[in-house]
Short mmCIF file of C-alpha atoms in Angstrom, two decimals:
data_model
loop_
_atom_site.label_atom_id
_atom_site.label_comp_id
_atom_site.label_asym_id
_atom_site.label_seq_id
_atom_site.Cartn_x
_atom_site.Cartn_y
_atom_site.Cartn_z
CA GLN A 252 0.27 0.16 -0.02
CA GLN A 253 1.28 3.52 -0.96
CA LYS A 254 2.21 5.93 2.50
CA VAL A 255 0.72 8.55 0.37
CA GLN A 256 -3.11 7.89 -1.07
CA GLN A 257 -5.04 10.50 -3.47
CA SER A 258 -8.16 10.28 -4.62
CA PRO A 259 -9.96 10.32 -6.54
CA GLU A 260 -7.64 9.35 -9.70
CA SER A 261 -9.34 11.09 -12.06
CA LEU A 262 -11.29 14.19 -11.98
CA ILE A 263 -13.03 15.77 -15.03
CA VAL A 264 -14.35 19.58 -14.25
CA PRO A 265 -15.61 22.23 -15.89
CA GLU A 266 -13.82 25.82 -17.20
CA GLY A 267 -15.03 27.78 -14.12
CA GLY A 268 -15.65 24.88 -11.89
CA MET A 269 -14.51 23.46 -9.11
CA ALA A 270 -11.97 21.38 -8.32
CA SER A 271 -11.13 18.99 -5.03
CA LEU A 272 -7.92 16.95 -3.94
CA ASN A 273 -7.28 14.89 -1.31
CA CYS A 274 -4.11 13.15 -0.37
CA THR A 275 -3.63 11.71 3.27
CA SER A 276 -0.14 10.08 4.63
CA SER A 277 0.47 6.60 7.05
CA ASP A 278 3.20 7.66 7.79
CA ARG A 279 3.18 9.14 11.16
CA ASN A 280 5.77 10.97 11.25
CA VAL A 281 5.65 12.93 7.93
CA ASP A 282 4.98 16.98 9.27
CA TYR A 283 4.91 18.68 5.77
CA PHE A 284 2.80 18.46 2.83
CA TRP A 285 3.70 19.86 -1.28
CA TRP A 286 1.12 19.64 -4.09
CA TYR A 287 3.11 19.04 -7.60
CA ARG A 288 1.55 19.72 -10.84
CA GLN A 289 2.47 17.73 -13.91
CA HIS A 290 1.59 19.01 -17.40
CA SER A 291 2.19 15.67 -19.71
CA GLY A 292 5.20 14.91 -20.75
CA LYS A 293 6.68 18.05 -18.17
CA SER A 294 8.28 18.31 -15.43
CA PRO A 295 6.47 18.56 -12.11
CA LYS A 296 6.33 21.91 -10.40
CA MET A 297 5.52 23.31 -6.83
CA LEU A 298 2.01 24.60 -6.47
CA MET A 299 1.96 24.89 -2.78
CA SER A 300 3.17 23.77 0.62
CA ILE A 301 1.86 23.52 3.98
CA PHE A 302 2.46 22.68 7.21
CA SER A 303 0.47 24.34 9.90
CA ASN A 304 -2.56 22.92 10.60
CA GLY A 305 -5.54 25.40 8.87
CA GLU A 306 -5.89 26.99 5.41
CA LYS A 307 -3.41 28.59 3.32
CA GLU A 308 -4.81 30.32 -0.10
CA GLU A 309 -3.18 31.44 -2.91
CA GLY A 310 -4.89 32.92 -5.97
CA ARG A 311 -7.23 30.19 -7.23
CA PHE A 312 -5.44 28.02 -5.10
CA THR A 313 -6.60 26.61 -1.56
CA VAL A 314 -5.04 23.65 0.21
CA HIS A 315 -6.29 22.65 3.90
CA LEU A 316 -3.98 20.59 6.45
CA ASN A 317 -5.42 17.74 9.30
CA LYS A 318 -2.31 17.18 11.08
CA ALA A 319 -4.35 15.14 13.49
CA SER A 320 -5.21 12.94 10.24
CA LEU A 321 -2.50 13.46 8.29
CA HIS A 322 -4.84 14.07 5.61
CA THR A 323 -4.52 17.66 2.72
CA SER A 324 -6.29 19.28 0.00
CA LEU A 325 -6.47 20.82 -2.58
CA HIS A 326 -9.16 22.97 -4.10
CA ILE A 327 -8.79 25.03 -7.04
CA ARG A 328 -11.57 27.77 -7.77
CA ASP A 329 -12.36 28.93 -11.48
CA SER A 330 -10.83 26.66 -13.66
CA GLN A 331 -9.14 26.62 -16.63
CA PRO A 332 -7.94 24.17 -18.95
CA SER A 333 -4.52 25.52 -18.14
CA ASP A 334 -4.83 23.53 -15.13
CA SER A 335 -5.09 20.16 -16.51
CA ALA A 336 -2.71 18.52 -15.49
CA LEU A 337 -1.59 15.59 -12.87
CA TYR A 338 -1.08 16.99 -9.52
CA LEU A 339 0.97 14.77 -7.17
CA CYS A 340 1.33 15.16 -3.38
CA ALA A 341 4.19 14.41 -1.54
CA ALA A 342 4.99 14.38 1.71
CA SER A 343 8.29 15.06 4.01
CA ARG A 344 10.03 15.08 7.22
CA GLY A 345 12.43 17.14 9.29
CA HIS A 346 13.80 20.09 8.04
CA ASN A 347 16.77 21.25 6.00
CA TYR A 348 17.57 18.07 5.50
CA ALA A 349 17.79 16.23 2.33
CA GLN A 350 16.03 13.25 2.09
CA GLY A 351 13.62 12.80 -0.37
CA LEU A 352 10.15 13.28 -0.76
CA THR A 353 7.33 10.25 -1.12
CA PHE A 354 5.01 10.69 -3.44
CA GLY A 355 0.95 9.70 -4.14
CA LEU A 356 0.33 8.18 -7.49
CA GLY A 357 -1.25 11.95 -8.01
CA THR A 358 -4.71 12.48 -9.70
CA ARG A 359 -5.05 13.06 -13.52
CA VAL A 360 -6.96 16.63 -13.98
CA SER A 361 -9.05 17.47 -17.39
CA VAL A 362 -11.22 21.12 -17.34
CA PHE A 363 -12.93 20.57 -20.37
CA PRO A 364 -14.68 23.88 -22.01
CA ASP B 862 17.67 29.74 -19.61
CA PRO B 863 17.31 25.97 -18.25
CA LYS B 864 18.96 25.91 -14.88
CA ILE B 865 18.74 22.55 -14.41
CA ILE B 866 20.16 20.46 -17.40
CA GLN B 867 19.17 17.06 -17.47
CA LYS B 868 21.00 14.98 -20.73
CA PRO B 869 20.07 13.40 -23.05
CA LYS B 870 16.40 13.97 -23.01
CA TYR B 871 15.65 10.66 -24.85
CA LEU B 872 18.12 7.34 -24.19
CA VAL B 873 17.18 4.07 -25.55
CA ALA B 874 19.27 1.17 -23.96
CA VAL B 875 19.94 -2.21 -24.58
CA THR B 876 19.43 -4.61 -21.77
CA GLY B 877 22.65 -5.75 -20.21
CA SER B 878 24.75 -2.06 -20.96
CA GLU B 879 25.71 0.76 -19.05
CA LYS B 880 24.37 3.78 -19.22
CA ILE B 881 24.79 7.88 -17.92
CA LEU B 882 22.43 9.67 -16.83
CA ILE B 883 23.77 13.90 -16.61
CA CYS B 884 23.09 16.33 -14.01
CA GLU B 885 23.95 20.20 -13.49
CA GLN B 886 22.24 22.70 -11.69
CA TYR B 887 22.51 26.52 -12.05
CA LEU B 888 19.95 27.48 -8.69
CA GLY B 889 22.90 27.63 -6.34
CA HIS B 890 21.02 24.98 -4.43
CA ASN B 891 23.87 22.89 -2.35
CA ALA B 892 21.37 19.29 -2.52
CA MET B 893 20.69 17.89 -4.96
CA TYR B 894 18.63 13.85 -5.48
CA TRP B 895 17.10 11.81 -8.32
CA TYR B 896 13.73 10.50 -8.51
CA ARG B 897 12.23 7.97 -11.16
CA GLN B 898 8.70 8.05 -12.80
CA SER B 899 7.56 4.58 -14.74
CA ALA B 900 4.04 3.75 -15.48
CA LYS B 901 2.00 2.88 -12.71
CA LYS B 902 3.75 4.10 -10.24
CA PRO B 903 4.37 7.21 -8.21
CA LEU B 904 7.57 9.24 -8.58
CA GLU B 905 10.11 7.03 -6.79
CA PHE B 906 12.94 8.64 -4.68
CA MET B 907 16.13 6.91 -5.12
CA PHE B 908 19.31 9.40 -3.89
CA SER B 909 19.95 12.26 -2.64
CA TYR B 910 23.21 14.04 -2.44
CA SER B 911 25.16 17.76 -0.10
CA TYR B 912 27.86 19.07 -0.93
CA GLN B 913 28.89 15.41 -3.15
CA LYS B 914 27.85 13.60 0.58
CA LEU B 915 25.44 11.13 0.16
CA MET B 916 22.77 12.18 2.91
CA ASP B 917 20.12 9.15 1.60
CA ASN B 918 19.38 6.11 -0.07
CA GLN B 919 16.19 4.37 -0.91
CA THR B 920 17.27 2.35 -4.36
CA ALA B 921 17.52 -1.13 -3.28
CA SER B 922 19.51 -1.62 -5.72
CA SER B 923 23.36 -1.25 -6.12
CA ARG B 924 22.74 -1.40 -10.18
CA PHE B 925 22.09 2.51 -9.45
CA GLN B 926 25.54 4.29 -8.39
CA PRO B 927 25.23 7.93 -8.55
CA GLN B 928 28.49 10.42 -9.40
CA SER B 929 29.24 13.83 -8.09
CA SER B 930 32.57 15.70 -9.19
CA LYS B 931 30.75 19.41 -8.14
CA LYS B 932 28.27 20.91 -5.95
CA ASN B 933 26.19 21.40 -8.36
CA HIS B 934 26.77 17.82 -10.05
CA LEU B 935 25.21 14.93 -10.11
CA ASP B 936 25.26 12.04 -12.54
CA LEU B 937 23.35 8.52 -12.15
CA GLN B 938 25.34 5.05 -13.52
CA ILE B 939 22.56 2.20 -14.28
CA THR B 940 24.73 -1.11 -15.22
CA ALA B 941 23.17 -4.25 -16.19
CA LEU B 942 19.92 -2.58 -17.36
CA LYS B 943 16.77 -4.64 -17.42
CA PRO B 944 13.49 -3.37 -19.16
CA ASP B 945 12.15 -2.65 -15.81
CA ASP B 946 13.71 0.09 -15.55
CA SER B 947 12.63 2.06 -17.90
CA ALA B 948 11.56 5.10 -16.82
CA THR B 949 11.10 8.70 -17.20
CA TYR B 950 14.02 10.52 -14.31
CA PHE B 951 14.80 13.12 -12.97
CA CYS B 952 16.97 15.23 -11.23
CA ALA B 953 16.16 17.85 -8.57
CA SER B 954 17.74 20.40 -6.17
CA SER B 955 16.63 22.09 -3.27
CA LEU B 956 18.40 24.95 -0.96
CA LEU B 957 19.21 23.46 2.65
CA GLY B 958 20.11 25.87 5.40
CA GLY B 959 16.28 28.24 6.06
CA LEU B 960 14.50 29.05 7.65
CA ASN B 961 11.54 27.37 5.67
CA TYR B 962 11.66 23.78 4.15
CA ALA B 963 12.91 23.58 1.22
CA GLU B 964 11.54 23.02 -1.42
CA GLN B 965 13.06 21.05 -4.82
CA PHE B 966 13.02 22.36 -7.87
CA PHE B 967 12.90 19.60 -10.49
CA GLY B 968 14.62 19.47 -13.61
CA PRO B 969 13.31 18.16 -17.33
CA GLY B 970 14.14 14.37 -17.07
CA THR B 971 15.60 11.87 -19.35
CA ARG B 972 13.23 9.26 -21.15
CA LEU B 973 15.14 6.03 -21.07
CA THR B 974 13.92 2.74 -23.02
CA VAL B 975 15.28 -0.57 -22.49
CA LEU B 976 14.92 -2.89 -25.38
#
């Protein structure tokens, strides 16, 4: 079983709609979550990160974190066709240590006009 | 200009051969990483280096050997290639030592196909 579970596997969203993605870690030692976006044929690029309980908003993107349940969610409002991509959730532990990120399988988002 | 360079972009190899994947970063970062992405599997961490020293290794096979000749350079040597090694290999880097958790920036990747 993957240590980082993402749901749903795929999501179809109308242009202008809201996309909601979920991610949970089964590793109780993680303390930081990352959301990366990967367009087809490209490398992952960091969207947002969070380590405190609560909510963080940047433009059309909002991320939530519940540290007790190790659950994070990413919400994209006013979705655009350019948001169509694979969204990867990753978890890490430790600070200032060159540790690798543990990624989930991702949620593939398709935004149709 | 690309800040993380990976060479080659595409690579085709035969089973049993050996290949080296090149990675250089010009972001002034002090940590570098290798990840592998193949179909139906999550992006998988392999190695991390900082100041040319191995920091973390999650690769069970000794066929994969990182090589760091300079602080901003981390190559990946793969020996006795198998078809299962076919994947896109991403190099990443980050700047450690600040107050915040260090974001990892990914290079464009090398797509390896083993026949």
